[in-house]
Amino acid sequence: MASLNVLATLFLSYLLLTLFLSEAKHASSSSSSSPKSTKIGQGYRLISIQDDPNGAITGLLQVKERNNIYGPDIPLLRFYVKHETENRLRVHITDAKNKRWEVPYNLLPREQPPPLKQNIKRLKKKKQPLSVSEYSSSELVFSYTSDPFSFAVKRKSNGDTLFDSNSNNSDSFGPLVFKDQYIEISTKLPKDASLYGFGENTQPHGIKLYPNDPYTLYTTDVSAINLNTDLYGSHPVYMDLRNEGGKPYTHGVLLLNSNGMDVSYKGTSLTYKIIGGVLDFYFFAGPTPLNVVDQYTSFIGRPAPMPYWAFGFHQCRWGYHNLSVVEDVVENYKKAKIPLDVIWNDDDHMDGHKDFTLNPVSYPRPKLLNFLDRIHSIGMKYIVIIDPGIAVNSSYGVYQRGMANDVFVKYEGEPFLAQVWPGAVYFPDFLNPKTVSWWGDEIRRFHELVPVDGLWIDMNEASNFCSGKCTIPKGKVCPSGTGPGWICCLDCKNITKTRWDDPPYKINASGLQAPIGFKTIATSAVHYNGVLEYDAHSIYGFAQTIATHMALQGLQGKRPFILTRSTYVGSGKYAAHWTGDNQGTWENLRYSISTMLNFGIFGVPMVGSDICGFYPAPTEELCNRWIEVGAFYPFSRDHANYYSPRQELYQWESVAESARNSLGMRYKLLPYLYTLNYEAHISGAPIARPIFFSFPNYVQCYGLSTQFLLGSGLMISPVLEQGKTKVEALFPPGTWYSLFDLTQVIVSKDGNYVTLNAPLHEINVHLYQNTILPMQQGGMVSKDARMTPFRLIVTFPAGANEGEAKGNLFLDDDELPEMKLGNGYSTYIDFHASAKEGSVKVWSQVQEGEFALGKGWVIDTINVLGLIGNGATATMEIDGTVSNVKIDITEQSYLYGKGDGEKKIVMVGMKGLNIPVGKNFSMTWKMGSSV
């Protein structure tokens, strides 16, 4: 849906924000007796330590010298260190005497540190500092310095220091600071380390963190067009890639803290400045990027399995004023022969913008149900939006039941009043178990009203059109029904009377040091069990996502599909994400790639941006180029603003042609995308990946943000600039084959930039050597596409005398909540191929083949690329039955680079094979003399 910054970002929001900023900045300068760059205090000293039987270390830290910069120091800290797995190390530091806020253990399940106030042995003066290496065979080694206290984490295999909080006089950062509302800790970094992460943030410099760019983490409804600004999600995690002597090593660092924070990256150091909570670090050893994401998602939760149809194309618009418009959209996609799987409604279907309602005039229920019957019969799906704000309306059943169950966030003992699209609203408190039950019941009631296929939860940062303490005005209608819907019309007064609303340290909220309660729930508001919004703010959307997932799973017994705007560490376990309100500009098209790649690192692989931009109107050329990129987003959806002209892909014939080309290929790739979905679910592997994930040795691609991979070897190289019909694409070392024309070959011996032709309707997609890619024949709806015959594309290095290729395929009943083997409703196939001295073999190894056999899936075509010589008849064996297969030979041409010795290479093709997908097969042949 539209953010409150849809157009306000352009002409209103910052004007309103400015009214608060003068006061905020004055407060910042007056309450902070030290500038941000000054070292604060002398840190802590270690006064006692013990090693625990479980291999952990527990110690006490005492502040060395107290000061009142950003408030008084906490005098005594407890630190706890444990190797939780061979590849994961935890360092937890908190107040030794008083329990502090942490991300709730029921929301993000994990091991709890021991209770506070344990009897800890005194440290003997001559005792050498302990090292966890004495207690564990882990790859990560923990060490510390006693006075001032600092700690370091090293990699055992090469001695590399991954994290080092020690502060010397020459360092720009100081030692550990731990106050109630200000915590600071830093680490040294080698200057050649490449860092990725810290979001959600639109990064103008690409996927690599850029020194001196601001990285603020605090969930905020600020349009994604704002650069270097804290956006909808909070992900305090980074990946560090280093290349030492030609050998790459990667590790990950998570600071599990939901409070607002600034992260200052200087290139050779990284400093966290946090306004509450605890220090709870998790270090992940890697050493490859995929290893890091595997270890990270093993801890935070594996990405949710998505239903097959979710990988089809989605169409949405804020402004489908009635059902007939939606019906026309579906029909026009069909007429234009553009694939479409899911049609969405923003809040247009609602009665007065109220959740879980239908507008009886524009979306009459009998007609809507009839429409849903028609689209469901052909396999299409329907999704609608839900915002967290519940309208304050005594005749509204959802509100009545919410009040009766006491489910709302409180302020001074009463539900906190805010304004969103319906007008005055209360926000459900998703930390309250009663709220979770009530929310599930409302979703059940709505599903009985409208059998939707998924839910879209928006505005859940939480977004509020007002700030402060508000009351419903007397004597006027609010909202009036005229003018922009996001103008605050409640009677409100600013709240600055508590330290929660006006903390001593000002994070760079909204990129402008905005008050942290600006346009959201007041930070002194209270959740269940007395939890402050100050602490829980950035997990609001996360808690709502979990409650929504629980409701859908319990309701339908099917695999839920949820799209959420606000995310936190672990959100990918429950939902997909889109990158919010972007603009229809070339710059925003470029930014979409970096944001998508970051979310793969964050463990949210099902991600995409609004294709063609949310607002304002894109140009025809831009929309052509955007669908060519967006067709390869993991989550592919066109979405536009209420105030923008219509931009469905059929609105321009040229865009329709580009859509048929690019989405046509996407629908052929659906089995590959779905298999990547399975890999993500079992190992965290991102669906869309930076190039360095597959080529960590190739340092030239470490900052590459204009190309990306789907899986390990399918590379997308789009046009991202106006007026361009060529692309300068970087090809890592090896052989690459054009997916749209398998005869076109690029051999990049040491890694090269290659100029590719890219006419308006074409997108360059290349498949890497040593790959077996499963495809189907496509279709207008994924339900039909997935029943077409399979095709395997096998790639060897061009002209190599020998080679190996691998691929895999996962198939299941995608309605089942769980995605796994062994339930009788799934099949997994490993494909293999080898070539040596003219002998070629292609074969499969099937697990749980009965499901695929029951569906009747067959492999019709196999193409093998990059071979030398000409072919003869191939021998194929299935279940001991041998048959001969005719081979077609097509010569391939080098677009760039020649093969070894300028050898001619050919593609071997076999059609009409009719191989059952669920049975092992083996095919062999001998290539003839060199062509």
mmCIF file of N, CA and C in Angstrom, residues 45-51 57-62 76-79 118-124 127 130 144 146 149:
data_model
loop_
_atom_site.group_PDB
_atom_site.id
_atom_site.type_symbol
_atom_site.label_atom_id
_atom_site.label_comp_id
_atom_site.label_asym_id
_atom_site.label_seq_id
_atom_site.Cartn_x
_atom_site.Cartn_y
_atom_site.Cartn_z
ATOM 1 N N ARG A 45 37.003 -2.788 33.550
ATOM 2 C CA ARG A 45 38.081 -3.743 33.844
ATOM 3 C C ARG A 45 37.461 -5.065 34.289
ATOM 4 N N LEU A 46 38.142 -6.139 33.960
ATOM 5 C CA LEU A 46 37.690 -7.464 34.364
ATOM 6 C C LEU A 46 38.045 -7.674 35.831
ATOM 7 N N ILE A 47 37.072 -8.038 36.672
ATOM 8 C CA ILE A 47 37.369 -8.242 38.100
ATOM 9 C C ILE A 47 37.161 -9.685 38.548
ATOM 10 N N SER A 48 36.470 -10.489 37.757
ATOM 11 C CA SER A 48 36.345 -11.901 38.111
ATOM 12 C C SER A 48 35.959 -12.689 36.871
ATOM 13 N N ILE A 49 36.252 -13.987 36.917
ATOM 14 C CA ILE A 49 35.963 -14.841 35.749
ATOM 15 C C ILE A 49 35.895 -16.283 36.190
ATOM 16 N N GLN A 50 35.113 -17.069 35.480
ATOM 17 C CA GLN A 50 35.122 -18.517 35.691
ATOM 18 C C GLN A 50 34.785 -19.207 34.385
ATOM 19 N N ASP A 51 35.305 -20.414 34.234
ATOM 20 C CA ASP A 51 34.920 -21.213 33.079
ATOM 21 C C ASP A 51 33.909 -22.247 33.557
ATOM 22 N N ILE A 57 32.308 -19.242 29.328
ATOM 23 C CA ILE A 57 33.058 -18.394 30.244
ATOM 24 C C ILE A 57 32.116 -17.302 30.743
ATOM 25 N N THR A 58 32.158 -17.055 32.044
ATOM 26 C CA THR A 58 31.348 -15.992 32.645
ATOM 27 C C THR A 58 32.262 -15.084 33.451
ATOM 28 N N GLY A 59 32.077 -13.781 33.301
ATOM 29 C CA GLY A 59 32.943 -12.855 34.024
ATOM 30 C C GLY A 59 32.200 -11.604 34.447
ATOM 31 N N LEU A 60 32.835 -10.840 35.331
ATOM 32 C CA LEU A 60 32.302 -9.564 35.787
ATOM 33 C C LEU A 60 33.210 -8.433 35.334
ATOM 34 N N LEU A 61 32.588 -7.335 34.910
ATOM 35 C CA LEU A 61 33.314 -6.145 34.474
ATOM 36 C C LEU A 61 32.874 -4.970 35.322
ATOM 37 N N GLN A 62 33.839 -4.181 35.764
ATOM 38 C CA GLN A 62 33.553 -3.011 36.599
ATOM 39 C C GLN A 62 33.969 -1.750 35.859
ATOM 40 N N LEU A 76 28.398 -2.381 37.008
ATOM 41 C CA LEU A 76 28.878 -3.762 36.979
ATOM 42 C C LEU A 76 28.179 -4.520 35.851
ATOM 43 N N LEU A 77 28.988 -5.121 34.966
ATOM 44 C CA LEU A 77 28.448 -5.879 33.843
ATOM 45 C C LEU A 77 28.794 -7.351 33.986
ATOM 46 N N ARG A 78 27.955 -8.193 33.414
ATOM 47 C CA ARG A 78 28.245 -9.623 33.334
ATOM 48 C C ARG A 78 28.458 -9.980 31.871
ATOM 49 N N PHE A 79 29.585 -10.621 31.564
ATOM 50 C CA PHE A 79 29.749 -11.105 30.199
ATOM 51 C C PHE A 79 29.775 -12.622 30.197
ATOM 52 N N GLN A 118 25.265 -14.878 39.590
ATOM 53 C CA GLN A 118 25.917 -16.126 39.952
ATOM 54 C C GLN A 118 27.161 -15.825 40.778
ATOM 55 N N ASN A 119 27.538 -16.789 41.615
ATOM 56 C CA ASN A 119 28.769 -16.647 42.384
ATOM 57 C C ASN A 119 29.951 -16.870 41.445
ATOM 58 N N ILE A 120 30.717 -15.808 41.184
ATOM 59 C CA ILE A 120 31.812 -15.887 40.234
ATOM 60 C C ILE A 120 33.137 -15.750 40.964
ATOM 61 N N LYS A 121 34.032 -16.674 40.727
ATOM 62 C CA LYS A 121 35.330 -16.664 41.403
ATOM 63 C C LYS A 121 36.141 -15.429 41.040
ATOM 64 N N ARG A 122 36.885 -14.954 42.014
ATOM 65 C CA ARG A 122 37.743 -13.797 41.770
ATOM 66 C C ARG A 122 38.919 -14.173 40.872
ATOM 67 N N LEU A 123 39.316 -13.240 40.028
ATOM 68 C CA LEU A 123 40.436 -13.473 39.127
ATOM 69 C C LEU A 123 41.741 -13.330 39.887
ATOM 70 N N LYS A 124 42.573 -14.330 39.832
ATOM 71 C CA LYS A 124 43.878 -14.249 40.461
ATOM 72 C C LYS A 124 44.768 -13.290 39.693
ATOM 73 N N LYS A 127 47.012 -14.810 37.079
ATOM 74 C CA LYS A 127 46.417 -15.748 36.136
ATOM 75 C C LYS A 127 46.409 -15.176 34.723
ATOM 76 N N LEU A 130 42.180 -16.106 29.974
ATOM 77 C CA LEU A 130 41.664 -17.352 29.418
ATOM 78 C C LEU A 130 41.343 -17.195 27.946
ATOM 79 N N TYR A 144 40.629 -12.170 25.326
ATOM 80 C CA TYR A 144 40.274 -10.879 25.889
ATOM 81 C C TYR A 144 41.478 -10.218 26.536
ATOM 82 N N SER A 146 42.208 -7.704 29.921
ATOM 83 C CA SER A 146 41.513 -7.456 31.189
ATOM 84 C C SER A 146 41.264 -5.985 31.479
ATOM 85 N N PHE A 149 38.886 -3.650 29.569
ATOM 86 C CA PHE A 149 38.380 -4.882 28.992
ATOM 87 C C PHE A 149 38.111 -4.702 27.497
#
